Short mmCIF file of C-alpha atoms in Angstrom, two decimals:
data_model
loop_
_atom_site.label_atom_id
_atom_site.label_comp_id
_atom_site.label_asym_id
_atom_site.label_seq_id
_atom_site.Cartn_x
_atom_site.Cartn_y
_atom_site.Cartn_z
CA MET F 1 -151.43 -31.37 -85.88
CA ASN F 2 -151.26 -29.50 -89.17
CA PRO F 3 -148.69 -31.30 -91.40
CA LEU F 4 -147.13 -28.00 -92.46
CA LEU F 5 -146.74 -26.94 -88.83
CA THR F 6 -145.16 -30.32 -88.05
CA LYS F 7 -142.66 -29.84 -90.90
CA ILE F 8 -141.77 -26.35 -89.70
CA ILE F 9 -141.27 -27.59 -86.11
CA VAL F 10 -139.05 -30.45 -87.32
CA ILE F 11 -136.94 -28.13 -89.48
CA VAL F 12 -136.58 -25.51 -86.73
CA ALA F 13 -135.67 -28.18 -84.16
CA ALA F 14 -133.12 -29.73 -86.55
CA VAL F 15 -131.52 -26.38 -87.32
CA ALA F 16 -131.47 -25.53 -83.60
CA ILE F 17 -129.44 -28.69 -82.99
CA VAL F 18 -127.30 -28.82 -86.14
CA VAL F 19 -126.00 -25.22 -86.13
CA PRO F 20 -124.62 -25.11 -82.55
CA ALA F 21 -123.44 -28.73 -82.87
CA THR F 22 -121.46 -27.87 -86.01
CA TYR F 23 -119.94 -24.83 -84.33
CA LEU F 24 -119.00 -26.85 -81.24
CA LEU F 25 -117.66 -29.66 -83.43
CA ALA F 26 -115.35 -27.22 -85.21
CA SER F 27 -114.03 -25.75 -81.96
CA GLN F 28 -113.61 -29.15 -80.30
CA TYR F 29 -111.82 -30.52 -83.36
CA THR F 30 -109.42 -27.57 -83.34
CA SER F 31 -108.78 -28.11 -79.63
CA SER F 32 -108.24 -31.86 -80.10
CA GLN F 33 -105.75 -31.19 -82.90
CA SER F 34 -103.95 -28.67 -80.72
CA GLU F 35 -103.99 -31.05 -77.75
CA ALA F 36 -102.35 -33.75 -79.87
CA ASN F 37 -99.81 -31.44 -81.51
CA PRO F 38 -96.44 -31.55 -79.67
CA PHE F 39 -95.56 -28.06 -80.91
CA SER F 40 -98.49 -26.78 -78.84
CA TYR F 41 -96.22 -27.42 -75.85
CA VAL F 42 -93.15 -25.64 -77.28
CA PRO F 43 -93.05 -21.92 -76.36
CA LEU F 44 -93.19 -19.58 -79.36
CA HIS F 45 -90.15 -17.54 -78.34
CA SER F 46 -87.81 -20.49 -77.76
CA GLU F 47 -84.14 -19.88 -78.59
CA VAL F 48 -83.69 -23.41 -79.92
CA VAL F 49 -86.26 -25.87 -81.24
CA ALA F 50 -85.31 -29.25 -82.70
CA GLU F 51 -87.45 -32.02 -84.10
CA ALA F 52 -86.10 -35.56 -84.46
CA HIS F 53 -87.83 -38.38 -86.30
CA LEU F 54 -86.72 -41.98 -86.31
CA ASN F 55 -88.67 -45.20 -86.68
CA SER F 56 -92.07 -43.50 -86.40
CA THR F 57 -91.07 -41.88 -83.10
CA ALA F 58 -90.78 -38.12 -82.89
CA ILE F 59 -89.40 -36.00 -80.09
CA TYR F 60 -89.24 -32.24 -79.76
CA LEU F 61 -86.55 -30.32 -77.91
CA PHE F 62 -86.59 -26.69 -76.98
CA VAL F 63 -84.64 -24.13 -75.01
CA SER F 64 -86.77 -21.36 -73.57
CA ASN F 65 -85.15 -18.54 -71.57
CA GLY F 66 -82.02 -20.69 -71.20
CA SER F 67 -83.99 -23.61 -69.82
CA ALA F 68 -84.11 -26.92 -71.73
CA GLY F 69 -87.11 -29.19 -72.18
CA ALA F 70 -88.35 -32.02 -74.35
CA VAL F 71 -91.80 -33.15 -75.46
CA LEU F 72 -91.87 -36.96 -75.40
CA PRO F 73 -94.66 -39.19 -76.76
CA PHE F 74 -95.39 -40.83 -73.38
CA THR F 75 -97.52 -39.82 -70.46
CA ILE F 76 -96.23 -39.55 -66.92
CA ASN F 77 -98.48 -42.46 -66.05
CA GLU F 78 -96.67 -44.64 -68.60
CA ILE F 79 -93.26 -43.58 -67.32
CA GLU F 80 -94.43 -44.58 -63.82
CA LEU F 81 -95.53 -47.97 -65.14
CA PHE F 82 -92.15 -48.37 -66.75
CA ALA F 83 -90.48 -47.39 -63.50
CA ASN F 84 -92.45 -49.99 -61.55
CA ALA F 85 -91.21 -52.67 -63.91
CA THR F 86 -87.59 -51.53 -64.29
CA TYR F 87 -86.56 -49.82 -61.07
CA ALA F 88 -88.41 -52.04 -58.59
CA ASN F 89 -85.24 -53.59 -57.14
CA SER F 90 -82.90 -50.67 -57.78
CA SER F 91 -80.93 -49.07 -54.91
CA SER F 92 -81.88 -45.64 -56.24
CA PRO F 93 -85.43 -46.11 -57.54
CA LEU F 94 -87.07 -43.67 -59.87
CA GLN F 95 -89.24 -41.23 -58.00
CA ILE F 96 -92.01 -39.25 -59.59
CA THR F 97 -93.78 -37.06 -57.07
CA PRO F 98 -96.09 -34.07 -57.39
CA TYR F 99 -93.90 -31.00 -56.90
CA THR F 100 -96.12 -28.01 -57.47
CA SER F 101 -99.18 -26.82 -59.32
CA TYR F 102 -98.72 -24.33 -62.14
CA MET F 103 -101.68 -22.85 -64.01
CA SER F 104 -103.93 -25.59 -62.55
CA GLN F 105 -101.62 -28.30 -63.87
CA THR F 106 -99.54 -30.62 -61.72
CA VAL F 107 -95.77 -30.41 -62.17
CA TYR F 108 -93.92 -33.54 -61.01
CA SER F 109 -90.35 -33.84 -59.87
CA VAL F 110 -88.54 -36.78 -61.44
CA SER F 111 -85.50 -38.13 -59.59
CA ASN F 112 -82.96 -40.80 -60.55
CA PHE F 113 -84.32 -40.94 -64.06
CA SER F 114 -81.97 -41.93 -66.85
CA ILE F 115 -83.67 -41.13 -70.09
CA SER F 116 -81.36 -43.49 -71.98
CA SER F 117 -82.82 -46.43 -70.04
CA LEU F 118 -86.03 -45.89 -71.96
CA GLY F 119 -84.35 -47.43 -74.99
CA SER F 120 -84.21 -50.86 -73.39
CA SER F 121 -87.63 -50.67 -71.83
CA GLY F 122 -89.86 -51.57 -74.74
CA PHE F 123 -90.65 -47.98 -75.66
CA THR F 124 -90.03 -47.35 -79.34
CA LEU F 125 -87.27 -44.80 -78.84
CA ASN F 126 -84.30 -44.97 -81.17
CA ASN F 127 -80.83 -44.75 -79.61
CA SER F 128 -79.95 -41.68 -81.67
CA ILE F 129 -82.98 -39.89 -80.31
CA LEU F 130 -82.09 -40.93 -76.78
CA ALA F 131 -78.60 -39.53 -77.31
CA ILE F 132 -80.01 -36.20 -78.41
CA VAL F 133 -82.36 -35.98 -75.45
CA SER F 134 -79.63 -37.05 -73.03
CA GLN F 135 -77.27 -34.37 -74.35
CA SER F 136 -79.93 -31.70 -74.25
CA LEU F 137 -81.44 -32.27 -70.84
CA PRO F 138 -79.63 -31.92 -67.50
CA GLY F 139 -77.45 -34.79 -66.24
CA ASN F 140 -78.94 -38.21 -65.64
CA ASN F 141 -78.95 -38.07 -61.89
CA SER F 142 -80.15 -34.54 -61.38
CA THR F 143 -83.79 -33.75 -60.71
CA LEU F 144 -85.95 -33.17 -63.71
CA PHE F 145 -89.47 -31.81 -63.79
CA ALA F 146 -92.35 -33.04 -65.89
CA ALA F 147 -95.99 -32.37 -66.71
CA ASN F 148 -98.54 -34.05 -68.95
CA ALA F 149 -98.88 -32.48 -72.38
CA GLY F 150 -102.46 -33.26 -73.44
CA THR F 151 -102.64 -36.27 -75.74
CA ALA F 152 -99.23 -35.33 -77.20
CA GLY F 153 -97.45 -36.99 -74.26
CA MET F 154 -95.39 -35.20 -71.64
CA VAL F 155 -92.98 -32.31 -71.32
CA ILE F 156 -89.85 -32.98 -69.26
CA GLY F 157 -86.83 -30.83 -68.45
CA ASN F 158 -85.77 -27.93 -66.25
CA LEU F 159 -88.48 -26.38 -64.10
CA GLY F 160 -88.40 -23.13 -66.12
CA ALA F 161 -88.86 -24.97 -69.41
CA VAL F 162 -91.78 -27.03 -68.07
CA LYS F 163 -93.49 -23.91 -66.71
CA ASP F 164 -92.90 -22.03 -69.98
CA SER F 165 -94.39 -24.98 -71.85
CA ILE F 166 -97.52 -25.03 -69.67
CA SER F 167 -98.06 -21.29 -69.89
CA SER F 168 -97.53 -21.19 -73.67
CA ALA F 169 -99.97 -24.10 -74.16
CA GLY F 170 -102.50 -22.29 -71.96
CA SER F 171 -102.19 -19.00 -73.81
CA GLY F 172 -101.94 -20.50 -77.29
CA ASN F 173 -98.65 -18.63 -77.80
CA THR F 174 -96.91 -21.70 -79.14
CA PHE F 175 -94.43 -22.75 -81.79
CA SER F 176 -97.18 -24.71 -83.60
CA SER F 177 -98.14 -21.57 -85.51
CA VAL F 178 -94.68 -21.24 -87.12
CA ALA F 179 -93.29 -24.80 -86.95
CA THR F 180 -93.82 -25.58 -90.64
CA SER F 181 -92.03 -22.36 -91.62
CA TYR F 182 -88.84 -23.22 -89.75
CA LEU F 183 -88.71 -27.00 -89.41
CA ASP F 184 -88.75 -29.77 -91.95
CA GLY F 185 -90.87 -32.59 -90.56
CA THR F 186 -89.66 -35.00 -93.26
CA SER F 187 -85.99 -34.85 -92.16
CA ASN F 188 -84.40 -37.06 -89.57
CA TYR F 189 -83.33 -33.98 -87.63
CA SER F 190 -84.49 -30.46 -88.14
CA PHE F 191 -83.58 -27.46 -86.02
CA TYR F 192 -84.24 -23.79 -85.49
CA VAL F 193 -81.83 -21.52 -83.60
CA LYS F 194 -82.34 -17.89 -82.72
CA PRO F 195 -78.86 -16.69 -81.61
CA LYS F 196 -78.87 -14.01 -78.96
CA ASN F 197 -75.25 -12.92 -79.43
CA LEU F 198 -75.20 -12.56 -83.22
CA SER F 199 -76.85 -9.23 -83.91
CA SER F 200 -76.95 -9.53 -87.70
CA VAL F 201 -78.60 -12.98 -87.69
CA ASN F 202 -82.38 -13.31 -87.40
CA TYR F 203 -82.37 -17.07 -87.12
CA ILE F 204 -80.68 -20.23 -88.38
CA THR F 205 -82.60 -23.27 -89.55
CA GLY F 206 -81.31 -26.57 -90.88
CA ASN F 207 -81.95 -30.23 -91.33
CA ILE F 208 -79.96 -33.44 -91.51
CA SER F 209 -81.17 -36.37 -93.57
CA ASP F 210 -79.01 -39.41 -94.35
CA GLY F 211 -75.78 -37.64 -95.22
CA HIS F 212 -77.34 -34.59 -96.77
CA SER F 213 -77.59 -31.43 -94.73
CA ASN F 214 -78.81 -27.90 -95.24
CA VAL F 215 -78.31 -24.82 -93.16
CA TYR F 216 -80.12 -21.59 -93.87
CA VAL F 217 -79.10 -18.36 -92.19
CA SER F 218 -81.48 -15.43 -92.24
CA LEU F 219 -79.58 -12.15 -91.90
CA SER F 220 -81.11 -9.05 -90.42
CA GLY F 221 -79.35 -6.62 -92.81
CA ASN F 222 -78.16 -6.66 -96.40
CA THR F 223 -74.91 -8.32 -95.39
CA SER F 224 -73.21 -10.66 -97.84
CA LEU F 225 -71.10 -13.24 -96.00
CA GLY F 226 -69.28 -14.86 -98.95
CA SER F 227 -68.32 -18.53 -99.01
CA PHE F 228 -66.66 -20.85 -96.52
CA HIS F 229 -65.47 -24.44 -96.21
CA PHE F 230 -65.94 -27.17 -93.67
CA VAL F 231 -63.15 -29.65 -93.01
CA LYS F 232 -63.98 -33.01 -91.55
CA ASN F 233 -62.22 -36.32 -92.10
CA GLY F 234 -61.51 -36.06 -95.80
CA THR F 235 -63.52 -34.93 -98.73
CA TYR F 236 -67.09 -33.84 -98.91
CA ASN F 237 -69.14 -31.42 -100.92
CA VAL F 238 -70.14 -28.00 -99.75
CA THR F 239 -72.29 -25.63 -101.73
CA VAL F 240 -72.71 -22.10 -100.54
CA SER F 241 -75.19 -19.78 -102.11
CA SER F 242 -74.92 -16.33 -100.63
CA LYS F 243 -76.97 -13.29 -101.39
CA PRO F 244 -77.69 -10.16 -99.42
CA GLY F 245 -79.98 -11.03 -96.58
CA SER F 246 -79.51 -14.78 -96.56
CA LEU F 247 -76.97 -17.60 -96.71
CA MET F 248 -77.70 -21.16 -97.81
CA VAL F 249 -75.26 -23.96 -97.09
CA THR F 250 -75.75 -27.45 -98.52
CA VAL F 251 -73.44 -30.15 -97.22
CA THR F 252 -73.11 -33.71 -98.47
CA GLY F 253 -71.57 -35.73 -95.68
CA ASN F 254 -72.47 -37.07 -92.27
CA TYR F 255 -72.69 -34.33 -89.71
CA THR F 256 -74.29 -34.38 -86.33
CA LEU F 257 -76.66 -31.67 -85.29
CA SER F 258 -74.17 -30.05 -82.90
CA GLU F 259 -71.35 -30.18 -85.50
CA LEU F 260 -73.47 -28.47 -88.10
CA VAL F 261 -74.70 -25.72 -85.79
CA GLY F 262 -71.15 -25.40 -84.38
CA TYR F 263 -69.57 -24.93 -87.82
CA VAL F 264 -72.09 -22.36 -88.90
CA THR F 265 -71.98 -20.27 -85.76
CA GLN F 266 -68.14 -20.54 -85.76
CA TYR F 267 -68.11 -19.27 -89.31
CA LEU F 268 -70.52 -16.47 -88.57
CA GLY F 269 -68.30 -15.47 -85.66
CA LYS F 270 -65.22 -15.35 -87.95
CA VAL F 271 -66.86 -13.12 -90.51
CA GLY F 272 -68.12 -10.87 -87.78
CA ALA F 273 -71.80 -11.41 -88.35
CA MET S 1 -156.15 -40.82 -80.09
CA ALA S 2 -153.76 -38.17 -78.85
CA GLY S 3 -150.41 -37.71 -80.66
CA ARG S 4 -148.37 -39.16 -77.80
CA GLY S 5 -150.69 -42.16 -77.54
CA ARG S 6 -150.38 -42.83 -81.28
CA PHE S 7 -146.62 -42.58 -81.09
CA LEU S 8 -146.52 -45.05 -78.19
CA THR S 9 -148.81 -47.43 -80.08
CA VAL S 10 -146.60 -47.29 -83.18
CA PHE S 11 -143.48 -47.79 -81.07
CA THR S 12 -144.95 -50.74 -79.14
CA HIS S 13 -146.27 -52.34 -82.32
CA TYR S 14 -142.96 -52.20 -84.15
CA PHE S 15 -140.90 -53.08 -81.10
CA THR S 16 -143.00 -56.23 -80.67
CA ASN S 17 -142.61 -56.96 -84.39
CA TYR S 18 -138.87 -56.57 -84.16
CA TYR S 19 -138.28 -58.86 -81.22
CA ARG S 20 -140.52 -61.51 -82.73
CA SER S 21 -138.61 -61.38 -86.02
CA ARG S 22 -136.00 -63.87 -87.21
CA SER S 23 -133.48 -61.02 -87.44
CA PHE S 24 -133.74 -60.53 -83.70
CA TYR S 25 -133.08 -64.19 -82.95
CA VAL S 26 -130.15 -64.28 -85.38
CA MET S 27 -128.62 -61.25 -83.64
CA LEU S 28 -129.42 -62.72 -80.22
CA ILE S 29 -127.65 -66.00 -81.00
CA LEU S 30 -124.73 -64.12 -82.54
CA ILE S 31 -124.30 -61.82 -79.55
CA LEU S 32 -124.54 -64.72 -77.07
CA LEU S 33 -121.88 -66.61 -79.02
CA ILE S 34 -119.54 -63.61 -79.18
CA SER S 35 -120.11 -62.77 -75.51
CA SER S 36 -119.38 -66.35 -74.43
CA LEU S 37 -116.23 -66.45 -76.56
CA MET S 38 -114.99 -63.13 -75.17
CA THR S 39 -115.74 -64.31 -71.62
CA TYR S 40 -113.73 -67.49 -72.19
CA LEU S 41 -110.82 -65.61 -73.78
CA SER S 42 -110.79 -63.01 -70.99
CA PHE S 43 -110.41 -65.59 -68.22
CA ARG S 44 -108.15 -67.83 -70.26
CA TYR S 45 -105.63 -65.17 -71.32
CA SER S 46 -105.93 -62.50 -68.62
CA ASN S 47 -102.29 -63.08 -67.60
CA ASN S 48 -101.01 -62.53 -71.14
CA LEU S 49 -101.76 -58.82 -71.27
CA PRO S 50 -98.11 -57.61 -71.20
CA SER S 51 -97.19 -59.71 -74.22
CA PHE S 52 -100.31 -58.49 -75.99
CA LEU S 53 -99.30 -54.88 -75.35
CA GLY S 54 -95.79 -55.68 -76.53
CA GLY S 55 -93.63 -54.00 -73.91
CA THR S 56 -91.84 -55.10 -70.77
CA GLN S 57 -92.90 -51.89 -69.06
CA PHE S 58 -96.43 -53.31 -68.96
CA GLN S 59 -95.42 -56.25 -66.75
CA ASN S 60 -96.75 -54.68 -63.58
CA LEU S 61 -99.82 -52.83 -64.80
CA PRO S 62 -101.94 -51.49 -61.94
CA VAL S 63 -105.50 -52.79 -61.73
CA SER S 64 -107.07 -49.65 -63.20
CA GLU S 65 -104.86 -49.90 -66.31
CA LYS S 66 -105.55 -53.62 -66.72
CA GLU S 67 -109.24 -52.85 -66.50
CA ASN S 68 -108.81 -50.24 -69.26
CA VAL S 69 -107.01 -52.73 -71.51
CA PHE S 70 -109.71 -55.34 -70.95
CA ALA S 71 -112.50 -52.88 -71.66
CA PHE S 72 -110.61 -51.73 -74.78
CA LEU S 73 -110.46 -55.28 -76.11
CA TRP S 74 -114.12 -55.91 -75.34
CA ALA S 75 -115.12 -52.63 -77.01
CA PHE S 76 -113.57 -53.80 -80.29
CA ILE S 77 -116.68 -55.93 -80.92
CA LEU S 78 -118.92 -52.94 -80.24
CA LEU S 79 -117.62 -51.21 -83.37
CA ASP S 80 -119.23 -53.85 -85.61
CA VAL S 81 -122.14 -55.51 -83.76
CA PRO S 82 -124.32 -52.34 -83.77
CA VAL S 83 -123.73 -52.06 -87.53
CA PHE S 84 -125.13 -55.53 -88.16
CA ALA S 85 -128.00 -54.98 -85.73
CA SER S 86 -128.89 -51.60 -87.23
CA VAL S 87 -128.75 -53.02 -90.73
CA PHE S 88 -131.02 -55.92 -89.75
CA PHE S 89 -133.56 -53.70 -88.01
CA GLY S 90 -133.15 -50.35 -89.74
CA SER S 91 -132.50 -51.13 -93.40
CA PRO S 92 -135.87 -52.76 -94.10
CA ALA S 93 -137.74 -50.14 -92.05
CA VAL S 94 -139.26 -48.31 -95.01
CA SER S 95 -138.21 -50.39 -98.02
CA SER S 96 -139.94 -53.50 -96.64
CA GLU S 97 -143.25 -51.64 -96.33
CA ILE S 98 -142.98 -50.66 -100.00
CA GLU S 99 -141.68 -54.05 -101.20
CA ASN S 100 -144.30 -56.08 -99.26
CA LYS S 101 -147.09 -53.67 -100.22
CA THR S 102 -147.98 -53.20 -96.53
CA SER S 103 -147.61 -49.48 -97.15
CA TYR S 104 -151.09 -49.54 -98.80
CA HIS S 105 -152.60 -50.24 -95.38
CA ILE S 106 -150.18 -48.25 -93.24
CA PHE S 107 -150.27 -45.05 -95.26
CA SER S 108 -154.07 -45.04 -95.17
CA LEU S 109 -154.18 -45.19 -91.37
CA PRO S 110 -155.03 -41.93 -89.57
CA ILE S 111 -151.45 -41.65 -88.32
CA GLY S 112 -149.01 -39.05 -89.61
CA ARG S 113 -145.94 -40.31 -91.44
CA PHE S 114 -143.70 -38.43 -89.02
CA THR S 115 -145.29 -40.39 -86.15
CA LEU S 116 -144.94 -43.63 -88.11
CA LEU S 117 -141.28 -43.16 -88.90
CA GLY S 118 -140.44 -41.72 -85.47
CA GLY S 119 -142.07 -44.67 -83.68
CA LYS S 120 -140.39 -47.18 -85.95
CA TYR S 121 -137.01 -45.44 -85.54
CA LEU S 122 -137.23 -45.60 -81.74
CA ALA S 123 -138.31 -49.25 -81.91
CA ALA S 124 -135.32 -50.15 -84.14
CA PHE S 125 -133.00 -48.21 -81.84
CA ALA S 126 -134.44 -49.89 -78.73
CA VAL S 127 -134.12 -53.42 -80.08
CA THR S 128 -130.51 -52.74 -81.24
CA LEU S 129 -129.73 -51.38 -77.80
CA VAL S 130 -131.22 -54.48 -76.16
CA VAL S 131 -128.98 -56.74 -78.27
CA THR S 132 -125.79 -54.75 -77.61
CA SER S 133 -126.64 -54.36 -73.91
CA ILE S 134 -126.54 -58.14 -73.53
CA TYR S 135 -122.89 -58.00 -74.58
CA ILE S 136 -122.31 -55.06 -72.23
CA ALA S 137 -123.84 -57.09 -69.37
CA PHE S 138 -121.39 -59.94 -70.07
CA GLU S 139 -118.52 -57.43 -70.17
CA ALA S 140 -119.58 -55.84 -66.88
CA ALA S 141 -119.80 -59.25 -65.21
CA VAL S 142 -116.35 -60.30 -66.46
CA LEU S 143 -114.76 -57.01 -65.36
CA GLY S 144 -116.47 -57.31 -61.98
CA ILE S 145 -115.26 -60.88 -61.43
CA GLU S 146 -111.76 -60.25 -62.77
CA PHE S 147 -111.02 -56.97 -60.99
CA HIS S 148 -113.61 -56.70 -58.17
CA ALA S 149 -113.72 -53.02 -59.03
CA PHE S 150 -116.66 -52.54 -61.34
CA PRO S 151 -118.06 -50.05 -62.27
CA PHE S 152 -115.53 -47.43 -63.34
CA PRO S 153 -116.35 -44.07 -64.99
CA ARG S 154 -114.88 -44.71 -68.46
CA PHE S 155 -117.12 -47.76 -68.82
CA TYR S 156 -120.21 -45.55 -68.50
CA ILE S 157 -118.77 -42.94 -70.87
CA SER S 158 -118.14 -45.68 -73.44
CA TYR S 159 -121.70 -46.98 -72.99
CA GLY S 160 -123.10 -43.46 -73.47
CA LEU S 161 -121.06 -43.08 -76.65
CA LEU S 162 -122.29 -46.48 -77.82
CA ILE S 163 -125.91 -45.31 -77.43
CA LEU S 164 -125.08 -42.23 -79.52
CA PHE S 165 -123.39 -44.45 -82.12
CA ILE S 166 -126.49 -46.67 -82.38
CA LEU S 167 -128.74 -43.61 -82.75
CA SER S 168 -126.59 -42.20 -85.56
CA LEU S 169 -126.26 -45.52 -87.34
CA THR S 170 -130.02 -46.14 -87.13
CA SER S 171 -130.60 -42.69 -88.65
CA LEU S 172 -128.26 -43.51 -91.52
CA THR S 173 -129.93 -46.87 -92.18
CA PHE S 174 -133.41 -45.28 -92.06
CA LEU S 175 -132.33 -42.63 -94.55
CA ILE S 176 -131.04 -45.26 -96.97
CA SER S 177 -134.08 -47.46 -96.38
CA SER S 178 -136.41 -44.57 -97.19
CA ILE S 179 -134.71 -44.12 -100.59
CA PHE S 180 -135.04 -47.71 -101.80
CA SER S 181 -138.11 -49.82 -102.61
CA LYS S 182 -136.34 -53.15 -102.17
CA ASN S 183 -134.88 -54.52 -98.94
CA LEU S 184 -131.87 -56.07 -100.58
CA TYR S 185 -130.72 -52.78 -102.07
CA ALA S 186 -131.04 -51.07 -98.69
CA TYR S 187 -129.05 -53.83 -96.93
CA ILE S 188 -126.27 -53.82 -99.52
CA THR S 189 -126.06 -50.03 -99.73
CA VAL S 190 -125.64 -49.61 -95.97
CA PHE S 191 -122.91 -52.28 -95.90
CA ILE S 192 -121.13 -50.78 -98.90
CA ILE S 193 -121.26 -47.24 -97.49
CA TYR S 194 -120.18 -48.17 -93.98
CA PHE S 195 -117.61 -50.89 -94.60
CA LEU S 196 -116.32 -49.92 -98.03
CA VAL S 197 -116.83 -46.25 -98.85
CA PHE S 198 -116.08 -44.92 -95.37
CA ASN S 199 -113.03 -47.16 -95.00
CA VAL S 200 -111.64 -46.35 -98.45
CA VAL S 201 -112.04 -42.60 -97.87
CA GLU S 202 -110.43 -42.90 -94.45
CA ILE S 203 -107.47 -44.94 -95.73
CA LEU S 204 -106.89 -42.70 -98.73
CA LEU S 205 -106.97 -39.50 -96.68
CA GLN S 206 -104.66 -41.07 -94.12
CA LEU S 207 -102.14 -42.43 -96.61
CA LEU S 208 -102.11 -39.58 -99.11
CA TYR S 209 -102.55 -36.55 -96.88
CA SER S 210 -101.94 -37.88 -93.33
CA TYR S 211 -105.40 -36.53 -92.59
CA ASN S 212 -107.62 -38.09 -89.96
CA ALA S 213 -111.16 -38.30 -91.42
CA PHE S 214 -112.84 -37.40 -88.14
CA PHE S 215 -116.13 -36.57 -89.92
CA LEU S 216 -116.81 -40.16 -91.00
CA LEU S 217 -119.17 -42.16 -88.82
CA SER S 218 -116.87 -45.19 -88.86
CA ASN S 219 -114.04 -43.01 -87.56
CA ALA S 220 -116.15 -41.21 -84.94
CA SER S 221 -117.57 -44.49 -83.64
CA SER S 222 -114.07 -45.72 -82.75
CA ILE S 223 -114.28 -43.37 -79.74
CA VAL S 224 -116.35 -46.12 -78.04
CA GLN S 225 -113.06 -48.04 -77.89
CA ARG S 226 -110.55 -45.16 -77.77
CA VAL S 227 -112.12 -43.82 -74.59
CA PHE S 228 -110.15 -46.62 -72.87
CA ILE S 229 -106.93 -46.52 -74.90
CA ASN S 230 -106.40 -43.99 -77.64
CA VAL S 231 -105.37 -46.46 -80.30
CA SER S 232 -107.60 -46.83 -83.30
CA THR S 233 -107.64 -50.43 -84.50
CA SER S 234 -108.45 -49.19 -88.02
CA ASN S 235 -105.78 -46.51 -88.26
CA PHE S 236 -102.19 -46.92 -89.50
CA SER S 237 -100.71 -43.99 -87.65
CA SER S 238 -101.64 -44.96 -84.12
CA ALA S 239 -98.78 -44.65 -81.65
CA GLY S 240 -98.03 -47.31 -79.05
CA SER S 241 -99.47 -45.51 -76.06
CA ILE S 242 -102.03 -46.68 -73.51
CA THR S 243 -103.35 -43.19 -72.85
CA PRO S 244 -107.15 -42.75 -73.16
CA ALA S 245 -108.58 -40.29 -75.68
CA GLY S 246 -108.70 -36.71 -74.43
CA ILE S 247 -111.92 -34.82 -73.67
CA HIS S 248 -111.72 -32.83 -76.93
CA GLU S 249 -111.53 -36.01 -79.00
CA VAL S 250 -114.50 -37.48 -77.12
CA LEU S 251 -116.55 -34.33 -77.73
CA THR S 252 -115.51 -34.13 -81.40
CA SER S 253 -116.68 -37.68 -82.06
CA SER S 254 -119.87 -37.08 -80.03
CA PHE S 255 -120.82 -34.05 -82.12
CA VAL S 256 -120.09 -35.93 -85.36
CA MET S 257 -122.44 -38.73 -84.26
CA LEU S 258 -125.05 -36.21 -83.11
CA LEU S 259 -124.98 -34.55 -86.55
CA TYR S 260 -125.39 -37.91 -88.30
CA THR S 261 -128.34 -38.66 -85.99
CA VAL S 262 -130.21 -35.41 -86.57
CA ILE S 263 -129.44 -34.87 -90.27
CA GLY S 264 -129.99 -38.55 -91.13
CA PHE S 265 -133.29 -38.77 -89.28
CA VAL S 266 -134.71 -35.48 -90.58
CA ALA S 267 -133.66 -36.32 -94.16
CA ALA S 268 -135.28 -39.77 -93.76
CA LEU S 269 -138.48 -38.09 -92.48
CA PHE S 270 -138.75 -35.83 -95.51
CA VAL S 271 -137.95 -38.58 -98.02
CA PHE S 272 -140.47 -40.88 -96.32
CA GLU S 273 -143.08 -38.15 -96.26
CA ARG S 274 -142.85 -37.83 -100.05
CA ARG S 275 -142.88 -41.57 -100.80
CA GLU S 276 -145.73 -42.76 -103.03
CA VAL S 277 -147.16 -46.27 -103.08
CA HIS S 278 -146.80 -47.80 -106.55
#
């Protein structure tokens, strides 16, 4: 065969493979990143989203349409393995059974599951994180629902939250697109709240890191809310920087997530925001 | 002689050369030693899996999960053995012809250089595959005896990915071999690129930017192991989960290896085509 023709055939064949392969590589890489991103399973229009990091473990909590859920870094299969080992001789064994199918994905019902028992099971879940999840999800002995969340782990919570999570992941309408704007991934705890009953507040974000906390309130109008003080067990430092349209509160002291959100919303209520 | 006949002749000639070479016997002895050791360790420590995994929740692993863990441990070797085999068979592919002056005779034969390199590439790939398949055969036998449940789908997927890994690695070694005129340089360069440059880039990107260097061959090849359990043994940020890699990760790594195969081989062809005999 003519050497020039051979070269042309080789180049054409190479281009015919390389171009579509590069395109498919890019799309598959994007999908794999999305599949592994826990925020891809948090609905975009959630009222509350919280991210907690401790000892290399991260969990993600959300409230969507009044229904609470959590994205945990374990698969349902692993939770079942754990159950086999821990609940084998229990009088009320853990039960994970297929409940329904939603958008081609199996939703499981999870009975007799105490999330706090995960802490003693060998999973690397810090007790503080367990406390947050326990407080956020329905009571220990009520039925929870769960579904696998790609390679990110699983989503567990109320049925509504699990379904919202699946549908948002399917449609791509997820919190992953805005997570870095609202949450600080370097903090121990970081939260985003979109209050429904405070008309002049767009959203509240904040983070708690080793005794240093920040709360930022985005106001919908040019309202100036002035300054305020927290009182909790003695002295602490509060810095308030207020300007029309926003309010920044920096607190030096140990506050829990619920205390911080409670104080701010209480204050906003007092000033009639 | 027709083109296909010439190609087959070149392939057969080099394949015979390869399996008669000392490199082949060194790799054969090495792979038999490793396979025997892994077989012994598998039977000896099969009951110690929960402590290896580090969690009490793994005490009662079902058979399918145990099989995954075993295959994961066996696949660890498959990340390095093909590198040594490809370096032994691929690195001297072109440079040896120049260094030993055999290129005087070969280049004057009425065979196109594309046919020459293509036949030699397939021969190097085939002999590497033979060596690694011996290890796979040991693994399959151990899994079959231990679990009475062989074969299982992920094993075949891993084997398919291993074949793609060998193809891509052979392309890379042929490209480097076609650049150099001395075997030693080709050997050292492949080792430096694969074990040093790739690893340094991967570690730096991971530590400084928390970025997973998915485009590096050393990273993509880890899918051979991660298809069982998605934990990279060369990555700091791996979580303690026994979940297999997802389909998107498998495809991402497959396309990376495919690109290395095609680009590496075509680049090697064009460099080889322009080589002069000095």
